[in-house]
Backbone as JSON, one array per atom type, in Angstrom:
{
  "sequence": "XXXXXXXXXXXXXXXXXXXXXXXXXXXXXXXXXXXXXXXXXXXXXXXXXXXXXXXXXXXXXXXXXXXXXXXXXXXXXXXXXXXXXXXXXXXXXXXXXXXXXXXXXXXXXXXXXXXXXXXXXXXXXXXXXXXXXXXXXXXXXXXXXXXXXXXXXXXXXXXXXXXXXXXXXXXXXXXXXXXXXXXXXXXXXXXXXXXXXXXXXXXXXXXXXXXXXXXXXXXXXXXXXXXXXXXXXXXXXXXXXXXXXXXXXXXXXXXXXXXX",
  "N": [[69.99, 87.38, -61.67], [68.49, 85.61, -62.88], [67.63, 83.77, -60.22], [65.79, 85.48, -59.0], [63.93, 86.31, -60.55], [62.87, 83.8, -61.13], [61.08, 83.14, -58.39], [59.67, 85.18, -58.91], [57.87, 85.15, -61.23], [56.81, 82.25, -59.75], [55.4, 83.21, -57.59], [53.43, 84.71, -58.73], [51.84, 82.67, -59.86], [51.24, 81.6, -57.52], [49.08, 83.53, -57.39], [46.94, 83.47, -58.62], [46.36, 81.12, -58.69], [44.74, 81.4, -56.77], [42.88, 82.88, -57.17], [41.48, 81.49, -58.99], [40.54, 79.55, -57.88], [37.19, 77.97, -56.58], [35.06, 79.63, -53.63], [35.85, 77.58, -50.9], [33.08, 76.63, -49.07], [31.93, 75.67, -45.07], [29.37, 72.66, -44.64], [26.75, 73.32, -43.34], [24.4, 72.35, -43.15], [24.34, 69.45, -43.53], [23.5, 66.45, -42.12], [24.25, 64.57, -38.87], [26.43, 61.82, -38.79], [25.19, 58.71, -38.41], [25.39, 56.81, -36.28], [25.35, 53.14, -35.26], [23.66, 52.19, -32.97], [22.56, 54.72, -32.19], [19.78, 55.0, -33.39], [16.66, 54.87, -34.34], [14.38, 52.77, -32.56], [11.37, 50.34, -33.65], [8.36, 51.52, -34.63], [5.18, 51.39, -32.78], [2.93, 50.21, -34.1], [4.14, 49.36, -36.22], [5.53, 47.12, -35.17], [2.56, 45.58, -34.76], [2.01, 45.1, -37.02], [3.15, 43.76, -38.35], [2.83, 41.7, -36.2], [0.39, 40.34, -36.82], [0.69, 39.63, -39.55], [2.46, 37.26, -38.79], [0.85, 36.03, -37.25], [-1.66, 35.42, -39.98], [-0.05, 34.46, -41.47], [0.83, 31.61, -40.11], [-2.29, 30.76, -39.16], [-2.56, 30.41, -42.22], [-0.97, 28.41, -42.69], [-1.82, 26.22, -40.81], [-4.81, 25.5, -42.31], [-3.86, 24.19, -44.35], [-2.11, 22.39, -43.3], [-4.18, 20.43, -42.37], [-5.66, 20.03, -44.78], [-3.69, 18.32, -46.12], [-3.99, 16.39, -44.47], [-6.8, 15.18, -45.15], [-6.42, 14.69, -47.31], [-4.72, 12.63, -47.28], [-3.83, 9.29, -48.27], [-5.58, 6.24, -46.34], [-4.65, 3.32, -44.34], [-6.08, 0.71, -46.26], [-6.46, 2.5, -48.54], [-8.17, 3.81, -48.92], [-10.03, 7.12, -48.26], [-9.23, 9.36, -45.19], [-11.51, 10.32, -42.62], [-12.26, 13.43, -41.46], [-14.61, 14.0, -40.09], [-15.44, 14.09, -37.26], [-13.23, 14.36, -35.97], [-13.08, 16.64, -34.27], [-15.51, 17.02, -32.36], [-15.13, 15.15, -28.84], [-17.45, 13.6, -27.78], [-19.29, 10.96, -27.31], [-21.14, 9.79, -28.28], [-23.01, 8.04, -26.58], [-26.05, 7.82, -23.72], [-28.23, 8.15, -21.01], [-31.3, 7.73, -19.21], [-33.56, 8.88, -16.98], [-37.03, 7.6, -17.01], [-40.6, 9.42, -17.13], [-43.94, 9.26, -16.93], [-47.72, 9.34, -18.18], [-49.16, 6.77, -18.61], [-51.74, 5.23, -20.36], [-53.44, 3.2, -21.22], [-55.17, 0.73, -23.01], [-58.62, 0.09, -22.75], [-60.43, -2.1, -21.09], [-62.94, -2.25, -20.73], [-64.58, -0.56, -21.67], [-64.2, 2.25, -21.4], [-61.74, 5.29, -22.34], [-59.55, 5.35, -21.74], [-57.29, 3.69, -19.51], [-55.47, 5.08, -17.1], [-52.03, 5.13, -15.61], [-49.61, 5.75, -13.85], [-46.26, 5.85, -15.26], [-43.29, 4.79, -15.27], [-39.71, 4.48, -16.18], [-36.34, 3.61, -17.9], [-33.79, 4.25, -19.85], [-31.41, 3.4, -22.22], [-30.06, 5.19, -24.86], [-27.85, 5.33, -28.3], [-25.86, 6.72, -29.96], [-25.84, 6.22, -33.06], [-25.23, 6.53, -35.71], [-22.53, 7.62, -35.96], [-20.5, 6.31, -36.25], [-20.57, 6.1, -38.87], [-19.16, 7.84, -39.58], [-20.68, 10.19, -41.97], [-21.5, 13.31, -41.98], [-23.94, 14.84, -41.7], [-25.23, 13.11, -40.54], [-24.17, 12.38, -38.23], [-25.28, 12.52, -35.58], [-28.24, 12.36, -35.85], [-29.01, 10.04, -36.44], [-29.7, 8.26, -34.6], [-30.8, 5.2, -31.32], [-32.8, 3.56, -29.01], [-32.58, 1.6, -26.16], [-35.04, 0.44, -24.13], [-37.04, -0.06, -21.1], [-39.95, 0.25, -19.86], [-42.51, 0.57, -17.1], [-45.71, -0.44, -15.67], [-47.89, -0.2, -12.97], [-50.89, -1.23, -11.3], [-53.43, -1.92, -8.65], [-56.1, -2.93, -6.96], [-58.99, -3.25, -4.3], [-59.78, -5.2, -1.77], [-58.85, -6.07, 1.34], [-59.61, -8.65, 1.85], [-59.99, -9.58, -0.58], [-58.29, -8.97, -3.68], [-56.98, -7.73, -6.74], [-54.99, -7.44, -9.37], [-52.21, -5.73, -11.68], [-49.46, -5.87, -13.53], [-47.64, -4.31, -16.08], [-45.69, -4.36, -18.45], [-43.01, -2.9, -21.01], [-40.27, -3.81, -23.4], [-38.11, -2.33, -25.53], [-36.73, -1.81, -28.21], [-35.56, 0.83, -30.37], [-34.69, 2.67, -33.43], [-34.2, 6.34, -34.39], [-34.86, 8.73, -36.33], [-33.55, 12.4, -35.99], [-34.66, 15.74, -36.45], [-32.54, 18.19, -36.37], [-32.55, 21.49, -35.31], [-30.79, 24.03, -36.95], [-27.93, 24.71, -35.84], [-27.98, 23.65, -33.27], [-28.81, 22.26, -30.24], [-30.65, 21.12, -30.0], [-33.85, 19.41, -31.48], [-36.37, 17.93, -32.94], [-37.83, 14.41, -33.46], [-38.68, 11.42, -34.79], [-39.84, 8.23, -34.42], [-39.37, 4.51, -34.5], [-40.41, 1.55, -33.85], [-39.65, -1.82, -32.09], [-40.39, -4.53, -29.75], [-41.28, -6.58, -27.01], [-43.59, -7.25, -25.02], [-44.85, -7.44, -21.83], [-47.71, -8.78, -19.47], [-48.2, -8.98, -16.41], [-50.39, -10.4, -14.34], [-52.81, -10.43, -11.22], [-54.07, -12.18, -8.77], [-55.57, -12.41, -5.39], [-57.65, -14.15, -3.39], [-58.57, -13.91, 0.21], [-56.32, -15.91, 1.26], [-55.79, -17.65, -0.6], [-54.13, -17.22, -3.74], [-53.92, -16.41, -6.9], [-51.69, -16.33, -10.19], [-51.25, -14.72, -13.28], [-49.73, -14.67, -16.28], [-48.04, -13.16, -19.3], [-46.7, -13.04, -22.32], [-46.38, -10.66, -25.31], [-45.98, -9.24, -28.62], [-44.23, -6.44, -29.76], [-45.11, -3.3, -31.13], [-43.35, -0.25, -31.48], [-43.62, 3.39, -31.88], [-43.32, 6.48, -32.5], [-43.39, 10.37, -31.66], [-41.49, 13.32, -30.99], [-39.53, 15.86, -29.01], [-36.11, 16.29, -28.67], [-33.15, 17.37, -26.9], [-29.75, 18.4, -26.28], [-28.11, 20.05, -23.88], [-24.7, 21.34, -23.06], [-23.32, 20.96, -20.57], [-21.27, 22.35, -19.0], [-19.03, 24.4, -20.11], [-16.63, 22.83, -21.42], [-16.72, 20.64, -21.54], [-17.33, 17.43, -22.07], [-19.7, 16.07, -21.23], [-22.91, 16.22, -21.25], [-26.27, 17.15, -20.87], [-29.21, 15.55, -21.37], [-32.51, 15.09, -22.5], [-35.91, 14.57, -22.98], [-39.45, 15.32, -24.16], [-41.75, 13.61, -25.49], [-44.0, 11.74, -26.89], [-45.52, 8.94, -27.5], [-46.65, 5.32, -28.72], [-47.64, 2.09, -28.35], [-48.31, -0.81, -29.85], [-49.73, -3.51, -29.03], [-50.01, -6.95, -29.79], [-54.08, -6.24, -30.38], [-54.61, -4.45, -28.75], [-54.12, -1.19, -28.03], [-51.71, 1.61, -26.55], [-50.58, 3.55, -25.13], [-48.16, 6.99, -24.6], [-47.65, 9.26, -23.0], [-44.75, 12.0, -21.92], [-42.23, 11.97, -20.23], [-37.92, 12.28, -20.38], [-34.63, 12.54, -18.74], [-31.57, 12.78, -18.15], [-28.14, 12.06, -18.45], [-25.55, 12.53, -21.01], [-22.86, 11.34, -23.07]],
  "CA": [[68.56, 87.23, -61.66], [67.09, 84.38, -62.67], [66.7, 83.16, -58.82], [64.3, 86.41, -59.27], [62.69, 86.15, -61.96], [61.66, 82.38, -60.82], [60.54, 83.33, -57.61], [58.5, 86.42, -58.82], [56.67, 83.77, -61.37], [56.31, 81.46, -58.74], [54.34, 83.47, -56.85], [52.21, 85.02, -59.82], [50.72, 81.56, -60.47], [49.89, 80.65, -57.15], [48.05, 84.29, -56.66], [46.7, 83.55, -59.79], [45.19, 79.85, -58.15], [44.04, 80.81, -55.34], [41.84, 84.04, -57.61], [40.17, 81.01, -59.85], [39.2, 78.75, -57.32], [36.27, 77.75, -55.87], [35.53, 79.39, -52.18], [35.09, 76.3, -49.66], [32.18, 76.97, -47.6], [31.11, 74.89, -43.88], [29.0, 72.25, -44.67], [25.92, 73.52, -42.16], [23.34, 71.51, -43.64], [24.2, 67.7, -43.76], [22.74, 65.58, -41.31], [25.47, 64.32, -38.52], [26.12, 60.73, -39.02], [24.1, 58.21, -37.54], [25.76, 55.13, -35.46], [23.58, 51.94, -34.86], [23.11, 52.27, -31.44], [21.9, 55.81, -31.79], [19.03, 54.73, -34.69], [14.85, 54.66, -33.58], [13.35, 51.67, -32.68], [10.23, 49.9, -34.41], [7.05, 52.0, -34.04], [4.05, 50.05, -32.31], [2.16, 50.15, -35.79], [5.05, 48.46, -37.53], [4.94, 45.59, -34.64], [1.68, 45.02, -34.97], [1.75, 44.63, -38.6], [4.3, 41.95, -37.81], [2.54, 40.2, -35.32], [-0.67, 40.35, -37.75], [1.0, 38.94, -40.98], [2.86, 35.83, -38.5], [-0.47, 35.24, -37.7], [-2.04, 35.19, -41.18], [0.92, 33.08, -41.73], [0.27, 30.41, -39.27], [-3.34, 30.04, -40.27], [-2.75, 29.27, -43.51], [-0.05, 26.56, -42.56], [-2.5, 25.28, -40.68], [-5.0, 24.85, -43.02], [-2.82, 23.26, -45.06], [-1.81, 21.01, -42.46], [-6.11, 20.28, -42.49], [-6.09, 19.49, -46.3], [-2.89, 17.27, -46.56], [-4.2, 14.91, -43.8], [-7.85, 15.16, -45.36], [-5.69, 13.89, -48.71], [-3.57, 10.81, -47.3], [-4.85, 6.99, -48.21], [-5.41, 4.96, -45.39], [-4.24, 2.03, -45.18], [-6.64, 0.4, -47.35], [-6.59, 3.17, -50.21], [-9.58, 4.91, -48.4], [-9.53, 8.3, -47.44], [-9.65, 9.87, -43.45], [-12.32, 10.95, -42.95], [-12.39, 13.84, -39.96], [-15.99, 14.55, -39.38], [-15.31, 13.62, -35.42], [-12.44, 15.35, -35.11], [-13.47, 18.26, -33.2], [-16.48, 16.48, -31.23], [-14.9, 14.28, -27.9], [-18.65, 12.87, -27.59], [-18.83, 9.21, -27.38], [-22.79, 9.33, -28.46], [-24.43, 7.58, -25.27], [-26.82, 8.89, -23.14], [-28.92, 7.38, -20.07], [-32.34, 8.9, -18.95], [-35.04, 7.97, -16.29], [-38.48, 7.91, -18.16], [-41.56, 9.14, -16.04], [-45.29, 9.83, -17.93], [-48.41, 8.89, -18.1], [-49.69, 5.49, -19.54], [-52.95, 4.93, -20.96], [-53.95, 1.76, -21.13], [-56.61, 0.44, -23.63], [-58.96, -0.31, -21.36], [-61.31, -3.49, -21.78], [-63.59, -1.75, -19.83], [-65.23, 0.28, -22.78], [-63.32, 3.47, -21.73], [-61.11, 5.35, -23.72], [-57.63, 4.53, -21.54], [-56.9, 2.82, -18.09], [-54.26, 6.49, -16.71], [-51.23, 4.82, -15.07], [-47.96, 6.22, -13.97], [-45.52, 4.91, -16.23], [-42.0, 5.13, -15.3], [-39.07, 3.25, -16.54], [-34.86, 3.83, -18.35], [-33.05, 4.08, -21.05], [-30.42, 3.73, -22.96], [-29.53, 6.34, -25.66], [-26.21, 5.17, -28.79], [-25.89, 7.77, -31.12], [-25.09, 4.67, -34.19], [-24.66, 7.72, -36.92], [-21.41, 8.21, -35.64], [-19.59, 5.26, -36.95], [-20.38, 6.38, -40.31], [-18.57, 9.18, -39.94], [-20.77, 11.37, -42.23], [-21.55, 15.12, -40.81], [-25.06, 15.46, -41.04], [-26.01, 11.44, -39.62], [-23.39, 11.91, -36.84], [-26.52, 13.31, -34.33], [-29.34, 12.66, -36.65], [-29.19, 8.15, -36.2], [-29.72, 7.0, -32.81], [-31.66, 3.87, -31.27], [-33.0, 3.62, -27.95], [-33.18, 0.41, -26.13], [-35.86, 1.22, -23.5], [-37.99, -0.39, -20.24], [-40.98, 1.01, -18.85], [-43.69, -0.24, -16.32], [-46.36, 0.33, -14.64], [-49.08, -1.14, -12.2], [-52.16, -1.05, -10.6], [-53.83, -2.87, -7.94], [-57.59, -2.56, -6.42], [-59.83, -4.12, -4.17], [-59.73, -4.8, -0.35], [-57.77, -7.27, 1.89], [-60.1, -10.06, 1.55], [-60.14, -9.77, -2.24], [-57.76, -7.96, -4.59], [-56.39, -7.73, -8.08], [-53.68, -5.85, -10.01], [-51.07, -6.26, -13.13], [-48.29, -4.91, -14.01], [-47.35, -3.81, -17.27], [-43.52, -4.16, -19.04], [-42.65, -2.84, -22.23], [-39.0, -3.69, -23.54], [-37.86, -2.24, -26.62], [-35.67, -1.55, -29.24], [-36.06, 1.93, -31.63], [-34.19, 3.6, -34.06], [-34.77, 7.2, -34.38], [-33.91, 9.94, -36.99], [-33.92, 13.5, -35.63], [-34.24, 16.91, -37.61], [-31.75, 19.72, -35.45], [-32.54, 22.92, -35.39], [-29.92, 24.22, -37.27], [-26.96, 24.04, -35.06], [-28.01, 23.78, -32.24], [-28.87, 21.13, -29.44], [-32.03, 20.65, -29.8], [-34.04, 18.84, -32.49], [-37.66, 17.09, -33.24], [-37.77, 13.27, -33.74], [-39.53, 10.42, -35.03], [-39.27, 6.87, -33.58], [-40.15, 3.5, -35.02], [-39.59, 0.2, -33.11], [-40.16, -3.29, -31.5], [-39.88, -5.61, -28.82], [-42.05, -7.22, -26.41], [-44.55, -6.54, -23.68], [-44.93, -8.9, -20.47], [-48.02, -8.56, -18.75], [-48.65, -9.8, -15.26], [-51.86, -10.69, -13.54], [-52.91, -11.83, -9.94], [-55.94, -12.26, -7.56], [-56.14, -12.87, -3.88], [-58.74, -13.84, -2.43], [-58.32, -14.48, 0.97], [-54.94, -16.75, 1.55], [-55.36, -18.17, -2.18], [-53.38, -16.43, -4.8], [-53.54, -16.57, -8.99], [-51.33, -15.27, -10.78], [-51.46, -15.25, -14.87], [-48.79, -13.76, -16.86], [-47.91, -13.52, -20.49], [-45.8, -11.94, -23.29], [-46.52, -10.06, -27.24], [-44.89, -9.01, -29.49], [-45.09, -4.67, -29.23], [-44.61, -2.47, -32.01], [-43.02, 1.06, -30.74], [-43.8, 4.0, -32.79], [-43.86, 8.07, -32.11], [-42.04, 11.29, -32.05], [-41.04, 13.97, -29.17], [-38.3, 17.08, -28.88], [-35.03, 16.1, -27.66], [-32.07, 18.36, -26.21], [-28.78, 17.22, -25.32], [-27.41, 21.18, -24.43], [-23.6, 21.14, -22.75], [-23.38, 21.29, -18.54], [-20.02, 22.67, -19.07], [-17.95, 24.88, -21.43], [-15.12, 22.55, -21.69], [-16.82, 18.89, -20.71], [-18.13, 16.42, -22.7], [-20.76, 15.35, -20.4], [-23.99, 17.0, -21.34], [-27.78, 17.26, -19.91], [-29.8, 14.72, -22.18], [-33.62, 15.49, -22.13], [-36.94, 14.22, -23.76], [-41.15, 14.86, -23.89], [-42.64, 12.84, -26.49], [-45.64, 11.22, -27.44], [-45.2, 7.2, -27.79], [-47.81, 4.52, -28.92], [-47.44, 0.69, -28.23], [-49.33, -1.85, -29.99], [-49.69, -4.97, -28.8], [-51.98, -7.43, -30.76], [-55.31, -5.88, -31.09], [-54.92, -3.17, -28.32], [-53.07, 0.09, -28.33], [-51.49, 1.97, -25.04], [-49.93, 5.28, -25.54], [-47.77, 7.1, -23.44], [-47.18, 10.68, -23.06], [-44.54, 12.34, -21.08], [-40.28, 12.71, -20.89], [-37.37, 11.62, -19.45], [-33.73, 13.32, -18.3], [-30.29, 12.27, -17.66], [-26.44, 12.49, -18.81], [-25.0, 12.23, -22.12], [-21.79, 11.22, -23.46]],
  "C": [[67.97, 86.27, -62.93], [66.5, 84.11, -61.64], [65.39, 84.24, -58.64], [63.62, 86.29, -59.62], [62.11, 84.55, -61.23], [60.39, 82.48, -59.73], [59.2, 84.18, -57.99], [57.14, 85.62, -59.78], [56.38, 82.64, -60.5], [54.7, 82.13, -57.54], [52.75, 84.39, -57.25], [51.13, 84.06, -59.33], [50.19, 81.5, -58.93], [49.33, 81.81, -56.5], [47.1, 84.12, -57.7], [45.75, 82.26, -59.59], [44.28, 80.11, -57.32], [42.56, 82.03, -55.9], [40.55, 83.49, -58.47], [39.48, 80.18, -59.04], [38.46, 78.62, -56.58], [36.08, 78.39, -53.93], [35.2, 77.96, -51.49], [34.49, 77.07, -48.4], [31.93, 75.3, -46.62], [30.15, 74.06, -44.75], [27.73, 71.92, -43.64], [24.58, 72.6, -42.6], [22.8, 69.97, -43.4], [23.95, 67.5, -42.23], [24.27, 65.55, -40.22], [25.33, 62.85, -38.88], [25.62, 60.22, -38.46], [24.95, 56.91, -37.83], [24.76, 54.24, -35.04], [22.93, 52.18, -34.06], [22.63, 53.38, -31.38], [20.32, 55.84, -33.18], [17.83, 54.13, -34.12], [14.74, 53.2, -33.74], [12.09, 51.24, -34.19], [8.69, 50.36, -34.06], [6.2, 50.39, -33.71], [3.65, 49.87, -33.24], [2.66, 49.11, -36.62], [5.07, 46.88, -36.55], [3.94, 45.3, -34.52], [0.91, 44.61, -36.17], [2.36, 43.12, -38.52], [3.72, 41.39, -37.17], [1.02, 39.6, -36.13], [-0.29, 39.25, -38.75], [1.75, 37.48, -39.94], [1.5, 35.07, -38.18], [-1.22, 35.18, -38.31], [-1.28, 33.72, -41.47], [0.51, 31.39, -41.03], [-1.51, 29.8, -39.12], [-3.27, 29.18, -41.27], [-2.09, 28.47, -43.85], [-1.22, 25.87, -42.13], [-3.87, 24.06, -41.18], [-5.02, 24.18, -43.95], [-2.15, 22.07, -44.9], [-2.86, 20.05, -42.75], [-6.15, 19.27, -43.65], [-4.66, 18.67, -46.41], [-3.11, 16.24, -45.91], [-5.22, 14.75, -44.07], [-7.4, 14.24, -46.75], [-4.93, 12.67, -48.84], [-4.67, 9.83, -47.28], [-4.64, 6.61, -46.66], [-4.58, 3.99, -45.71], [-4.61, 1.22, -45.95], [-7.34, 1.01, -48.44], [-7.73, 4.01, -50.06], [-8.88, 6.09, -48.06], [-9.77, 9.07, -46.47], [-10.68, 10.38, -44.08], [-12.41, 11.87, -41.86], [-13.39, 14.4, -39.57], [-16.15, 14.27, -37.98], [-13.78, 13.89, -35.1], [-12.57, 16.16, -34.56], [-14.58, 18.25, -32.4], [-15.8, 15.22, -30.64], [-16.46, 13.83, -27.71], [-18.46, 11.9, -27.72], [-20.32, 8.92, -28.47], [-23.39, 8.31, -27.38], [-24.98, 8.48, -24.14], [-27.75, 7.84, -22.02], [-29.6, 8.55, -19.65], [-33.27, 8.04, -18.27], [-35.97, 8.39, -17.41], [-39.6, 8.02, -16.48], [-43.03, 10.04, -16.57], [-46.58, 9.49, -17.24], [-48.83, 7.78, -19.13], [-50.65, 5.01, -19.67], [-52.73, 4.03, -21.27], [-54.76, 1.44, -22.09], [-57.11, -0.32, -22.64], [-60.06, -1.19, -22.43], [-62.53, -3.39, -21.03], [-64.96, -0.54, -20.63], [-64.84, 2.02, -22.05], [-62.23, 4.04, -22.4], [-59.53, 5.12, -23.17], [-57.73, 3.82, -20.0], [-55.6, 3.6, -17.53], [-53.75, 5.32, -16.15], [-49.71, 5.69, -14.99], [-47.0, 5.4, -13.98], [-44.09, 5.1, -15.51], [-40.92, 3.95, -16.06], [-37.32, 3.88, -16.87], [-34.84, 3.16, -19.65], [-31.9, 4.74, -21.75], [-30.4, 4.05, -23.99], [-28.32, 5.89, -26.77], [-26.44, 5.55, -29.73], [-25.41, 6.72, -32.4], [-24.49, 5.61, -35.71], [-23.55, 7.93, -36.97], [-20.49, 7.26, -35.87], [-19.48, 5.4, -38.17], [-19.59, 7.2, -40.94], [-18.97, 10.34, -41.36], [-21.37, 12.12, -41.54], [-22.81, 14.7, -40.62], [-26.2, 14.53, -40.23], [-25.62, 12.02, -38.33], [-23.96, 11.8, -35.49], [-27.31, 12.86, -34.77], [-29.99, 11.37, -36.1], [-28.93, 8.02, -34.54], [-31.26, 6.3, -32.57], [-31.8, 4.23, -29.63], [-33.09, 1.93, -27.25], [-33.58, 0.66, -24.45], [-36.7, -0.07, -22.5], [-38.8, 0.69, -19.76], [-42.22, 0.11, -18.53], [-44.17, 0.87, -15.22], [-47.29, -0.68, -13.98], [-49.97, -0.41, -11.06], [-52.75, -2.12, -9.86], [-54.95, -2.32, -7.49], [-57.92, -3.85, -5.39], [-59.19, -4.42, -1.53], [-58.88, -6.14, 0.17], [-58.09, -8.67, 2.64], [-60.1, -10.86, 0.18], [-59.35, -8.87, -3.11], [-57.24, -8.33, -5.62], [-55.6, -6.68, -8.59], [-53.42, -6.67, -11.4], [-50.35, -5.22, -12.79], [-48.23, -4.85, -15.51], [-46.23, -3.9, -18.41], [-43.63, -3.97, -20.62], [-40.92, -2.73, -22.51], [-38.86, -3.85, -24.97], [-37.12, -1.5, -27.06], [-36.18, -0.48, -30.85], [-35.31, 2.74, -31.93], [-35.23, 4.59, -34.14], [-34.24, 8.12, -35.55], [-34.37, 11.14, -36.69], [-33.41, 14.79, -36.58], [-33.69, 17.79, -36.65], [-32.44, 20.73, -35.91], [-31.59, 24.01, -35.3], [-28.52, 23.75, -36.82], [-26.75, 24.42, -33.49], [-27.99, 22.97, -31.48], [-30.06, 20.27, -29.18], [-32.89, 20.27, -31.3], [-35.09, 18.11, -31.95], [-37.6, 15.69, -34.0], [-38.56, 12.49, -34.15], [-38.93, 8.79, -35.09], [-40.16, 5.72, -34.25], [-39.42, 2.08, -34.3], [-40.5, -0.68, -32.79], [-39.78, -3.54, -29.94], [-41.14, -6.52, -28.39], [-42.43, -7.04, -24.72], [-45.03, -7.94, -22.93], [-45.76, -8.04, -19.66], [-48.27, -9.95, -17.54], [-49.73, -9.55, -14.43], [-52.29, -11.46, -12.11], [-54.05, -11.06, -9.17], [-55.94, -12.9, -6.82], [-57.23, -12.64, -3.07], [-58.58, -14.63, -1.23], [-56.92, -14.8, 1.51], [-54.54, -17.28, -0.06], [-55.1, -17.2, -3.09], [-53.61, -17.17, -6.39], [-53.21, -16.08, -9.51], [-50.79, -16.09, -12.4], [-50.48, -13.85, -15.62], [-48.71, -14.66, -18.5], [-47.17, -12.55, -21.32], [-46.41, -11.7, -24.71], [-45.98, -9.29, -28.02], [-45.57, -7.6, -29.6], [-44.46, -4.32, -30.55], [-44.36, -1.23, -31.23], [-43.34, 2.2, -32.38], [-44.01, 5.54, -32.53], [-43.47, 9.38, -32.7], [-42.55, 11.98, -30.48], [-39.69, 15.56, -29.76], [-37.32, 16.26, -28.0], [-33.82, 16.97, -27.99], [-30.97, 17.69, -25.44], [-27.46, 18.73, -25.18], [-25.9, 20.58, -23.05], [-23.78, 21.88, -21.07], [-21.85, 22.51, -18.29], [-19.48, 23.73, -20.16], [-17.45, 23.93, -22.03], [-15.2, 20.66, -21.75], [-17.67, 18.49, -21.54], [-19.38, 16.01, -22.28], [-21.89, 16.58, -20.42], [-25.45, 16.59, -20.77], [-28.8, 16.32, -21.04], [-31.75, 14.8, -21.05], [-34.61, 14.69, -23.03], [-38.07, 14.55, -23.26], [-41.15, 14.88, -25.4], [-43.76, 12.29, -26.65], [-45.33, 9.4, -28.02], [-46.27, 6.4, -27.96], [-46.98, 3.29, -28.85], [-48.4, -0.01, -28.03], [-49.31, -3.11, -29.77], [-50.83, -5.82, -29.1], [-52.7, -6.82, -30.88], [-55.42, -4.3, -29.9], [-53.28, -2.23, -28.08], [-53.22, 1.21, -27.16], [-50.24, 3.03, -25.97], [-49.1, 5.76, -24.07], [-47.22, 8.61, -23.62], [-46.71, 11.55, -21.51], [-42.5, 12.26, -21.19], [-39.46, 12.08, -19.79], [-35.88, 12.82, -19.3], [-32.99, 12.46, -17.82], [-29.2, 12.53, -17.89], [-25.83, 12.05, -19.83], [-23.69, 12.21, -22.04], [-20.91, 10.74, -24.63]]
}
């Protein structure tokens, strides 16, 4: 009697527990577990954003590096100047000169027109100052200008040659950031004149030297020949005066050459 009673009591407890417990349902709305190798990669938009961020970071680091270099002190305690770090040009040029040389006439004319030629070397000495506005604004010429004239017959012939050797600094006003500008120039040197008279076989030569004061204005250009090359085309159009004693000679012409 006791064993049957216990079994009946256990059965009733089990049935009651099943009735009270909530029903279990399958979780059909849960997503399957995602393994690492099944995860999708970054999109193209995300890659572009990462690349843009890295580019901005590199640019910021480069700017900071230039600032650090500029703030460093030199060996003598002076700040380092970076005006010429991005310009590989040395500031030298050589040009051939040609034009009209109008000599002051001793025969009452306006002028004695001659064909003048010569050569000049230019140095942009403003680069040694390390001041950006003056780097290409200050320069100087070492110039030789020459003209010659002869007249007469086989029996009687006369002529002369005129030479100018001058050094003239100049100041150039650039057209914005272009390679062109206008300039004013003042300098000095010596003028050498040689005169000859030939009468049959007799020859007479007379020469002399006078100080010369040079002045003038002009247009100067230095465009690049190639995009990445240091060489430039250098040319000018100018009007110059040469004052020798009480005489005023003028040169109207131009020049062309190379700069580097």
